[in-house]
XYZ file of N, CA and C in Angstrom:
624
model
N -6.317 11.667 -1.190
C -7.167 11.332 -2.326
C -7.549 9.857 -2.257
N -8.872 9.562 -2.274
C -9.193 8.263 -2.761
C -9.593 7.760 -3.696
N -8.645 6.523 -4.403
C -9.252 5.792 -5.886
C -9.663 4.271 -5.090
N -10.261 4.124 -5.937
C -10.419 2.252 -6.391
C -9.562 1.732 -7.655
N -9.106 1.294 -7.128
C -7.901 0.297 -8.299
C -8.451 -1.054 -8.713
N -8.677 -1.080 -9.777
C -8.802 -2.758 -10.384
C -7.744 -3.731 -10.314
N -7.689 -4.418 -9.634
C -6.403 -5.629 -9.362
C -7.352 -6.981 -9.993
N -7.329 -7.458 -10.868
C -7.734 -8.083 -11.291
C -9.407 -8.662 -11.518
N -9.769 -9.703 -10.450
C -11.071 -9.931 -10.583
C -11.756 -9.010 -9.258
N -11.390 -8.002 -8.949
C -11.855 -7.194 -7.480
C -11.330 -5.774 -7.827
N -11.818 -4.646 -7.040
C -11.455 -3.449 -7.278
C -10.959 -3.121 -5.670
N -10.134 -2.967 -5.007
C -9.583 -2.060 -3.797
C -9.723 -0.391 -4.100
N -10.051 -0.586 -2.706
C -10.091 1.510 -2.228
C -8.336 1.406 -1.834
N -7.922 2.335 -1.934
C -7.171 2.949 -1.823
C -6.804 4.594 -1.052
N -5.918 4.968 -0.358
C -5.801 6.717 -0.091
C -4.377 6.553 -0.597
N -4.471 7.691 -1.525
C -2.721 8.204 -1.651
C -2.652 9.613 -1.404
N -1.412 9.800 -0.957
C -1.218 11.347 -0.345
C 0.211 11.084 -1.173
N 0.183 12.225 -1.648
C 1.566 12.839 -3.211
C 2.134 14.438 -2.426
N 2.822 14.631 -1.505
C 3.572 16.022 -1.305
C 4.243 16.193 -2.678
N 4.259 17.777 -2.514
C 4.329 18.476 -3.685
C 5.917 18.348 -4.415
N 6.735 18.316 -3.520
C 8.203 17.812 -3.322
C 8.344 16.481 -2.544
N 7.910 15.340 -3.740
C 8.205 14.344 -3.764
C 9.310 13.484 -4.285
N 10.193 12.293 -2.832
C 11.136 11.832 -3.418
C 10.923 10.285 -3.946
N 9.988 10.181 -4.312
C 9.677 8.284 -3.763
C 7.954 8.558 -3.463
N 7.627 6.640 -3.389
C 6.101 6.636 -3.069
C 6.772 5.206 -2.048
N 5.577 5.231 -1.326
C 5.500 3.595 -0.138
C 4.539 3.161 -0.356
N 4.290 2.255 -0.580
C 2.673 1.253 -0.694
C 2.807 0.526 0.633
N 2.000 0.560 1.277
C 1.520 -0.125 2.521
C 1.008 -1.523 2.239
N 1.627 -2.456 3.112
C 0.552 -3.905 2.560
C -0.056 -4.581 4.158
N -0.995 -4.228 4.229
C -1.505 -4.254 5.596
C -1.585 -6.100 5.489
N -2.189 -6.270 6.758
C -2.494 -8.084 7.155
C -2.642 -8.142 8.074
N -3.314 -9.821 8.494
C -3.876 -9.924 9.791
C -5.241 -8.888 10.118
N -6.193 -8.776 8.672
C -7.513 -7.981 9.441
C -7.488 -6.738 9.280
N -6.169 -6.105 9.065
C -6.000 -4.770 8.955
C -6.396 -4.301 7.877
N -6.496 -3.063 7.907
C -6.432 -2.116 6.295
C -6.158 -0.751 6.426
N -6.688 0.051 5.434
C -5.796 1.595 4.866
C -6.264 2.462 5.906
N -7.664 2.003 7.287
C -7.815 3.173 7.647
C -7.139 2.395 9.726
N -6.100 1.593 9.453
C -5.371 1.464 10.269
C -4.742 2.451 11.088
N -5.108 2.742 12.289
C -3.925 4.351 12.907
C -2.593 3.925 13.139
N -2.446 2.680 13.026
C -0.674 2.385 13.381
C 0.131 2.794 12.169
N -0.711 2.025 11.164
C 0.028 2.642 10.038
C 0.076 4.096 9.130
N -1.405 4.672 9.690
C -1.448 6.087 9.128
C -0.917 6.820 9.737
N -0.030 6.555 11.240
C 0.716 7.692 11.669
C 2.040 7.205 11.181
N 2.308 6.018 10.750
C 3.681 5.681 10.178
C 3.310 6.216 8.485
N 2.357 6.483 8.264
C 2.499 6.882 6.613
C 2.840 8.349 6.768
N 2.070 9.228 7.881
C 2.223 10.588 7.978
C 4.020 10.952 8.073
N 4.428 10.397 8.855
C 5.638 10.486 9.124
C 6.428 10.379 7.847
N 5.971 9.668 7.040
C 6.798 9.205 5.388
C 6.377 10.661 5.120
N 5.255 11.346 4.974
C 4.416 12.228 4.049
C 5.550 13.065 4.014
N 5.978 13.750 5.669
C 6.489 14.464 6.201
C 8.170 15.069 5.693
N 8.422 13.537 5.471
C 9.887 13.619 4.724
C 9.836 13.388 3.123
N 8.544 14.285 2.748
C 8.632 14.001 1.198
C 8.027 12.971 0.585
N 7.431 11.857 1.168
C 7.570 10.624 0.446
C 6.271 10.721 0.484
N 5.823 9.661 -0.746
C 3.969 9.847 -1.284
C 3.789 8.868 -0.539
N 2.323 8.198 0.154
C 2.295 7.054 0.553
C 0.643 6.283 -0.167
N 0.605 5.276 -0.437
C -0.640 5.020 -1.062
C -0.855 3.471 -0.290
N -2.215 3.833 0.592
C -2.168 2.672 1.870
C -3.613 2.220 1.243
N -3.264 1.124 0.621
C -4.413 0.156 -0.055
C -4.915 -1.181 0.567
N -6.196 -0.871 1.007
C -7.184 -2.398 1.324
C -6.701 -3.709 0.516
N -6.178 -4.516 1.280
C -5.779 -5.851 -0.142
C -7.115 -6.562 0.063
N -8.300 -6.638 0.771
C -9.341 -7.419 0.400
C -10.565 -6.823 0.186
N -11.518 -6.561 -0.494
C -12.656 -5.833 -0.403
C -13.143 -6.203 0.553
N -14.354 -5.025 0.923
C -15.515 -5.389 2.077
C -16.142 -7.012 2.272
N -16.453 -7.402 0.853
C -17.268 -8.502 1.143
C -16.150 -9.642 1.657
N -14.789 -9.492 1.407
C -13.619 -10.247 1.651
C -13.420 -10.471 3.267
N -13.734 -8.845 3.390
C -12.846 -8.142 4.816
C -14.063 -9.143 5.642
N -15.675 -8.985 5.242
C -16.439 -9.484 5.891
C -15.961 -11.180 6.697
N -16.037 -11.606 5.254
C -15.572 -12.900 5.465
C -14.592 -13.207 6.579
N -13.710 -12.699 5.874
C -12.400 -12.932 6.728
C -12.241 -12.833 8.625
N -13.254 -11.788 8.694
C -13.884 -11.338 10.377
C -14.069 -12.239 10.797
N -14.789 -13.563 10.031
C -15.174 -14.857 10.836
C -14.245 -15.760 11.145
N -13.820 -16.449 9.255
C -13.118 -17.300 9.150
C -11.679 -17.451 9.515
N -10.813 -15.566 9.643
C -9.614 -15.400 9.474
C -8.654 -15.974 8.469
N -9.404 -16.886 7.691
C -8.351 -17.927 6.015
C -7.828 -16.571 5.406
N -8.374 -15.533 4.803
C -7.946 -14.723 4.121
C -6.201 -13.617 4.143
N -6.762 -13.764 5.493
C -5.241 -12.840 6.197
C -3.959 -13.723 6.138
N -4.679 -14.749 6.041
C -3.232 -15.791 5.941
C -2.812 -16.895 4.551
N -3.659 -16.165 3.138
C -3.643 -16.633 2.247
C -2.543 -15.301 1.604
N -1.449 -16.096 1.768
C -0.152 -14.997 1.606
C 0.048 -14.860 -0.469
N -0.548 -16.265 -0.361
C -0.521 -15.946 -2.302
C -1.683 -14.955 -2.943
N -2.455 -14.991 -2.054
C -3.187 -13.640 -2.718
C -2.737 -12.503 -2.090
N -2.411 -12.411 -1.012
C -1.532 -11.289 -0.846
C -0.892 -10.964 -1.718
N -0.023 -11.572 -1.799
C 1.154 -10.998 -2.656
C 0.296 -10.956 -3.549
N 0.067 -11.360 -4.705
C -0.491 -10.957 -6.325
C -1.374 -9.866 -6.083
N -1.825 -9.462 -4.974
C -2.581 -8.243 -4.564
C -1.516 -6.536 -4.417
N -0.604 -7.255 -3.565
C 0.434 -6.143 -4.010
C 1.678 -5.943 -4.762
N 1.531 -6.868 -5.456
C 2.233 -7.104 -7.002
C 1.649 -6.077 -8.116
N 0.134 -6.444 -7.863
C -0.605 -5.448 -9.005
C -0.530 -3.782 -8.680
N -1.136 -4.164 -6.992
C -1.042 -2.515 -6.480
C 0.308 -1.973 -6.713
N 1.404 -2.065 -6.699
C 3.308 -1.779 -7.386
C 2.792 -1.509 -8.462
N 2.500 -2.403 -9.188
C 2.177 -2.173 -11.147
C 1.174 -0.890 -11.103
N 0.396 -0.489 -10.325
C -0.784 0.073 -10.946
C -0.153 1.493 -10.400
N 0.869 1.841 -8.904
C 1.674 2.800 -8.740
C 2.734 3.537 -9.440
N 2.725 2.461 -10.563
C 4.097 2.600 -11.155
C 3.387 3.375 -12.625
N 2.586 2.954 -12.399
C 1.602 3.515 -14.078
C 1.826 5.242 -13.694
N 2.041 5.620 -12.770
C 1.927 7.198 -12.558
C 3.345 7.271 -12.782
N 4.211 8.101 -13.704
C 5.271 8.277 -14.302
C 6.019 9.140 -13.519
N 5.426 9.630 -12.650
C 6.208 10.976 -11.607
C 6.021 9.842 -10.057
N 5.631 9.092 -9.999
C 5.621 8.344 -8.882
C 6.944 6.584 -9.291
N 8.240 7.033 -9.623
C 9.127 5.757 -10.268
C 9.907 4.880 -8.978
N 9.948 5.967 -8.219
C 10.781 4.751 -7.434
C 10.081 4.241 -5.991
N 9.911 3.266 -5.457
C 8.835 2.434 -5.127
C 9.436 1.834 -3.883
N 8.719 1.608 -2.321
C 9.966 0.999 -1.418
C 8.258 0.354 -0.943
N 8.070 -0.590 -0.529
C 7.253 -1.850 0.377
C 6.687 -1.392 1.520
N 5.921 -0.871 2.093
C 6.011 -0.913 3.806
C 4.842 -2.046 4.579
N 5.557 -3.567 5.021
C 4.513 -4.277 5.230
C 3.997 -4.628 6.575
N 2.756 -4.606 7.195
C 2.910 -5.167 8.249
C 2.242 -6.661 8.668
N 2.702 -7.215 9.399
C 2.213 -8.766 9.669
C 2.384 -9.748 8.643
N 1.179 -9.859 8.056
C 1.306 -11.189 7.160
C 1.363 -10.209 5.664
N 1.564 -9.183 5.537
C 1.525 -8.073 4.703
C 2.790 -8.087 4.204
N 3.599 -8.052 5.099
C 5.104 -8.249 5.617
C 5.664 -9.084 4.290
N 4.921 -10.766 4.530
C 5.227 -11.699 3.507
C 4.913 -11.362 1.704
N 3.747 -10.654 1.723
C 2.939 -10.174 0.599
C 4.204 -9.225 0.118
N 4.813 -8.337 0.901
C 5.843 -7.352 0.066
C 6.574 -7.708 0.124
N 7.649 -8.481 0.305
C 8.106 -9.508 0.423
C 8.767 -10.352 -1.496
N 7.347 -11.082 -1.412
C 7.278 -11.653 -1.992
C 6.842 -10.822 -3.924
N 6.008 -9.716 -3.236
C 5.743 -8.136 -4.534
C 7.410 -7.652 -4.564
N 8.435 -7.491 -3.867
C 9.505 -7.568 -4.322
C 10.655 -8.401 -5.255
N 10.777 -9.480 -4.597
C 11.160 -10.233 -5.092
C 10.888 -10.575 -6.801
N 9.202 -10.266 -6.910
C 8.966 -10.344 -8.123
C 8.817 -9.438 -8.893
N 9.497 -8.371 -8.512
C 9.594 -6.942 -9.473
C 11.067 -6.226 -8.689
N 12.115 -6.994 -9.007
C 13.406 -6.558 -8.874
C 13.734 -5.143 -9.041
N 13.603 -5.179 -10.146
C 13.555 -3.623 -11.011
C 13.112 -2.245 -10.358
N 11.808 -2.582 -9.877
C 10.724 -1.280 -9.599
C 11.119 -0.800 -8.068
N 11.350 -2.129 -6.969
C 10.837 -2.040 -5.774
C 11.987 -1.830 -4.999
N 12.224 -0.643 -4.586
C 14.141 -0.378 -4.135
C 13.742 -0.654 -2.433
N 13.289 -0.577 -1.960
C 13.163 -1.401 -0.610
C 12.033 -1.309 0.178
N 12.304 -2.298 1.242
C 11.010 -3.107 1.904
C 11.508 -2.661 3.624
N 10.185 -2.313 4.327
C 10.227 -2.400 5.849
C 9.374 -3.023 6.319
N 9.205 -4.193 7.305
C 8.351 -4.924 7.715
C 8.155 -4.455 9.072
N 6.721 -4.408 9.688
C 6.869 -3.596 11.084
C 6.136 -4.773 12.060
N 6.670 -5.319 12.758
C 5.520 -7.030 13.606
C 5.402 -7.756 12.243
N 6.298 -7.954 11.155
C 5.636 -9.038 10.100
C 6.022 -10.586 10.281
N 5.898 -10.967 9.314
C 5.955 -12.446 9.203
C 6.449 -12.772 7.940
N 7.572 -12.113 8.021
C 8.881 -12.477 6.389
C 8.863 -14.309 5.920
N 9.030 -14.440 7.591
C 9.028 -16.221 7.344
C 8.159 -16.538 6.379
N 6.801 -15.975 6.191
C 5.567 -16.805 5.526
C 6.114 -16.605 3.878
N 7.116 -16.069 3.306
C 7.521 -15.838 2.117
C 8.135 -16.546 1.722
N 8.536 -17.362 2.153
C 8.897 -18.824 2.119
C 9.812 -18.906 1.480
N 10.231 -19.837 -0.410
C 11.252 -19.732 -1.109
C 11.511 -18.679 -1.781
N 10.968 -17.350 -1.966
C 11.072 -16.317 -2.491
C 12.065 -15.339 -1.118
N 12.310 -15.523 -0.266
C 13.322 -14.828 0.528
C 14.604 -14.708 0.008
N 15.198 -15.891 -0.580
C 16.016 -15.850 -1.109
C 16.812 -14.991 -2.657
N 14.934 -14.525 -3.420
C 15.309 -13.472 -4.269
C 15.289 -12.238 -3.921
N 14.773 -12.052 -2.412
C 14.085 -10.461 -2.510
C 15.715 -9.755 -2.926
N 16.222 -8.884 -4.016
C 17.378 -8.015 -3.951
C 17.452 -6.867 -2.973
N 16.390 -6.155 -2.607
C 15.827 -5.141 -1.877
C 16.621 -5.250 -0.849
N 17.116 -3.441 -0.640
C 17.824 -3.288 1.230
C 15.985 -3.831 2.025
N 16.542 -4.779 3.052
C 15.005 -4.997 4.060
C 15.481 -4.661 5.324
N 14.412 -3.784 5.862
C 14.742 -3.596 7.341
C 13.224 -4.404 8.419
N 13.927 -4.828 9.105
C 12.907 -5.870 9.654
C 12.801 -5.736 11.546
N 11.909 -4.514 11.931
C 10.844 -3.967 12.761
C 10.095 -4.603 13.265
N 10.565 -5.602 14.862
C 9.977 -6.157 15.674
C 10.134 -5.455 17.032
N 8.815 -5.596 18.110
C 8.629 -5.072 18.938
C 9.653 -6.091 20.558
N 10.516 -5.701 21.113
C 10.955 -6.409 22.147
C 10.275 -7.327 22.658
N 9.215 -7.467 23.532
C 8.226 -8.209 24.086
C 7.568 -9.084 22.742
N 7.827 -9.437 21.983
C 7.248 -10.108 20.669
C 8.209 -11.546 20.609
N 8.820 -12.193 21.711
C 9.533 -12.703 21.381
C 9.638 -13.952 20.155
N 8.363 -14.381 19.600
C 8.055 -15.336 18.688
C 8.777 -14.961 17.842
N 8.016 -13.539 17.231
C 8.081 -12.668 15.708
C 9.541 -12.853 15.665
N 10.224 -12.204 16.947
C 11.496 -11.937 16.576
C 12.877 -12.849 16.179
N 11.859 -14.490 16.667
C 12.284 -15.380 16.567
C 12.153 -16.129 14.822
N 11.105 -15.507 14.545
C 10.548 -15.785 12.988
C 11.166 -14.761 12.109
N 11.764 -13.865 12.792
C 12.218 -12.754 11.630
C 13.869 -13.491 11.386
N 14.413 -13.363 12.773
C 15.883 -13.820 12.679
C 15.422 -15.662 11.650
N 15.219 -16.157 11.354
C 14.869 -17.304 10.262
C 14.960 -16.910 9.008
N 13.737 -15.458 9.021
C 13.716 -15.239 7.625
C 15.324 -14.369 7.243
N 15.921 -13.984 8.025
C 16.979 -13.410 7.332
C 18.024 -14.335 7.058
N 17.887 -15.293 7.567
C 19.074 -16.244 7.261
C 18.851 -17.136 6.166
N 17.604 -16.896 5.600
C 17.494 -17.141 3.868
C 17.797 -16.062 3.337
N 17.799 -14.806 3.772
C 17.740 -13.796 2.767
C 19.188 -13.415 2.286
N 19.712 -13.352 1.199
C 21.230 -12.351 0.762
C 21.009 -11.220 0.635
N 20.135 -10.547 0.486
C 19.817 -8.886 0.412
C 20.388 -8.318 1.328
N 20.635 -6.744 1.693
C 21.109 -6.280 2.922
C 19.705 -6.532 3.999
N 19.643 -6.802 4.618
C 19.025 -6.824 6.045
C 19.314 -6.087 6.824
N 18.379 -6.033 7.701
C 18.765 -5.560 9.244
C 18.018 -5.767 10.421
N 17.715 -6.210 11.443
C 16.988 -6.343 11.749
C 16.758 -5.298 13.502
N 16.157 -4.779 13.755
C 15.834 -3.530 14.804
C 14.788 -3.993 15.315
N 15.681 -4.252 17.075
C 13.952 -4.582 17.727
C 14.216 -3.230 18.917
N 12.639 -2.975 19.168
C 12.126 -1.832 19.688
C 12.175 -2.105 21.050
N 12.541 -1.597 22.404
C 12.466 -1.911 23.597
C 11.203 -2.031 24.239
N 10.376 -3.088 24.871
C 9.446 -2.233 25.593
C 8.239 -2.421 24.261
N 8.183 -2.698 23.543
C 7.005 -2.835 22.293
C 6.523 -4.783 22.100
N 5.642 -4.274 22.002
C 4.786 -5.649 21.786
C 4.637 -5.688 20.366
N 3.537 -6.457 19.844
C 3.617 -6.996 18.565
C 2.547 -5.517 17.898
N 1.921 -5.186 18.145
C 1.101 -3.980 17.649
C 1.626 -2.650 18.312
N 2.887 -2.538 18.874
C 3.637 -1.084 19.258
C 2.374 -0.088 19.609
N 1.732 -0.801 20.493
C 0.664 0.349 21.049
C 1.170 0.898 22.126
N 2.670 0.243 23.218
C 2.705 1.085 24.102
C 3.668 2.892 23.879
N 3.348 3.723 24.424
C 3.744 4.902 24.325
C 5.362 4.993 23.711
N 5.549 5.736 22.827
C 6.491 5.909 21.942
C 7.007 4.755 21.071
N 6.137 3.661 21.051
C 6.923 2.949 20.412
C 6.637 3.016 18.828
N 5.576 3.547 18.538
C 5.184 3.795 17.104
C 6.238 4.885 16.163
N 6.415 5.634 17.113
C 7.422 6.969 16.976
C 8.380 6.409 16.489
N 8.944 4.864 16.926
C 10.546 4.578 16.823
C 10.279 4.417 16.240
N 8.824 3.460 14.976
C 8.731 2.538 14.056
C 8.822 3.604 12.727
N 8.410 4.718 13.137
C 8.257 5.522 12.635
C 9.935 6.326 11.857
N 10.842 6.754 12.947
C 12.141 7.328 12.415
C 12.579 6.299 11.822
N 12.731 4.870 12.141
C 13.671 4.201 11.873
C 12.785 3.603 10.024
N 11.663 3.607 9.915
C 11.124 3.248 8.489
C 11.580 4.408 7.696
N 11.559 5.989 8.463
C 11.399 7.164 7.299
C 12.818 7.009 7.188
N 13.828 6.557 8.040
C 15.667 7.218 7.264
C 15.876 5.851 6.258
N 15.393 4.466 6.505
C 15.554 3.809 5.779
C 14.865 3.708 4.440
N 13.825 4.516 4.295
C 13.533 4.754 2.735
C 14.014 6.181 2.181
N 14.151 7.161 3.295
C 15.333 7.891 2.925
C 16.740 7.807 1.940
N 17.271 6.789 3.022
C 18.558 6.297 2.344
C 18.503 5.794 0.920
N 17.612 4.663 0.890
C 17.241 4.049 -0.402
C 16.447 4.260 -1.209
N 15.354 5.263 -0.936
C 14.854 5.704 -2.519
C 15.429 6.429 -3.251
């Protein structure tokens, strides 16, 4: 199903998919250019679908944004509108009363955005998976996220993985951090999406 959601001064498209025996919903917070009709992440949402879980994979910038951003790239890395982008998108998931318990799935600079949409909704957001993100960019808010975080870097990524192990050593939440053999920073080579895939669905398993 597709809506447009009002997040403040902009409206985002949105797809949510609701199985009928639902345990939980995932909000996707794409970055770095990406958005809802991403295949890395729509075969990692299918895989959620699969085990029950709703997934609602929302554009954080409109077209005329996305335009922009194609040139300049400022947008993908303006992590404070990120986040207040999927701060609202949480709030506006949460308005559906059969959709209550709520887990993050971010990738890249998306990563930081849920992240940081955790941290500031303790209550709602029972956990976060970052897949190639950039937790680091969340800066003094690492330290509140409460959320179990599992943190999904590709082997050959050696930067990320170098920026993730940072961000956990601000974080007190449970952590974990799982790197993929053989995967680069966009897990395009063969099976590596698959791993990103089991290892996101048992960890919102466990915790929703």
């Amino acid at each position: 199903m597709s809506v447009r959601i009002p997040v403040s001064e902009v409206t985002l498209d949105a797809d949510v998919v609701v199985p009928e025996e639902r345990r939980g919903v995932v909000l996707f917070a794409h970055g770095s250019g990406s958005g809802r009709h991403s295949p890395r992440n729509r075969q990692v949402a299918a895989a959620l679908q699969s085990a029950g879980l709703a997934t609602v994979l929302a554009d954080l910038l409109t077209e005329a944004e996305e335009r922009r951003d194609a040139v300049t790239a400022e947008l993908r890395f303006d992590i404070g509108l990120l986040a207040d982008r999927v701060t609202a998108l949480t709030d506006w998931t949460l308005t559906d009363q059969a959709l209550t318990t709520i887990g993050l799935f971010g990738a890249s600079t998306g990563a930081a955005a849920a992240l940081i949409a955790a941290a500031r909704r303790p209550d709602q957001v029972r956990a976060v998976v970052s897949r190639g993100g950039r937790p680091d960019l969340a800066g003094d808010f690492l330290p509140g996220v409460r959320q179990p975080t599992l943190l999904i870097v590709g082997g050959d990524d050696p930067v990320v993985i170098d920026l993730n192990r940072q961000a956990m050593e601000r974080m007190t939440a449970e952590v974990r951090l799982e790197i993929v053999p053989g995967a680069s920073h966009l897990f395009a080579e063969p099976g590596t999406l698959e791993q990103v895939s089991r290892l996101a669905t048992a960890w919102f398993a466990e915790h929703l």
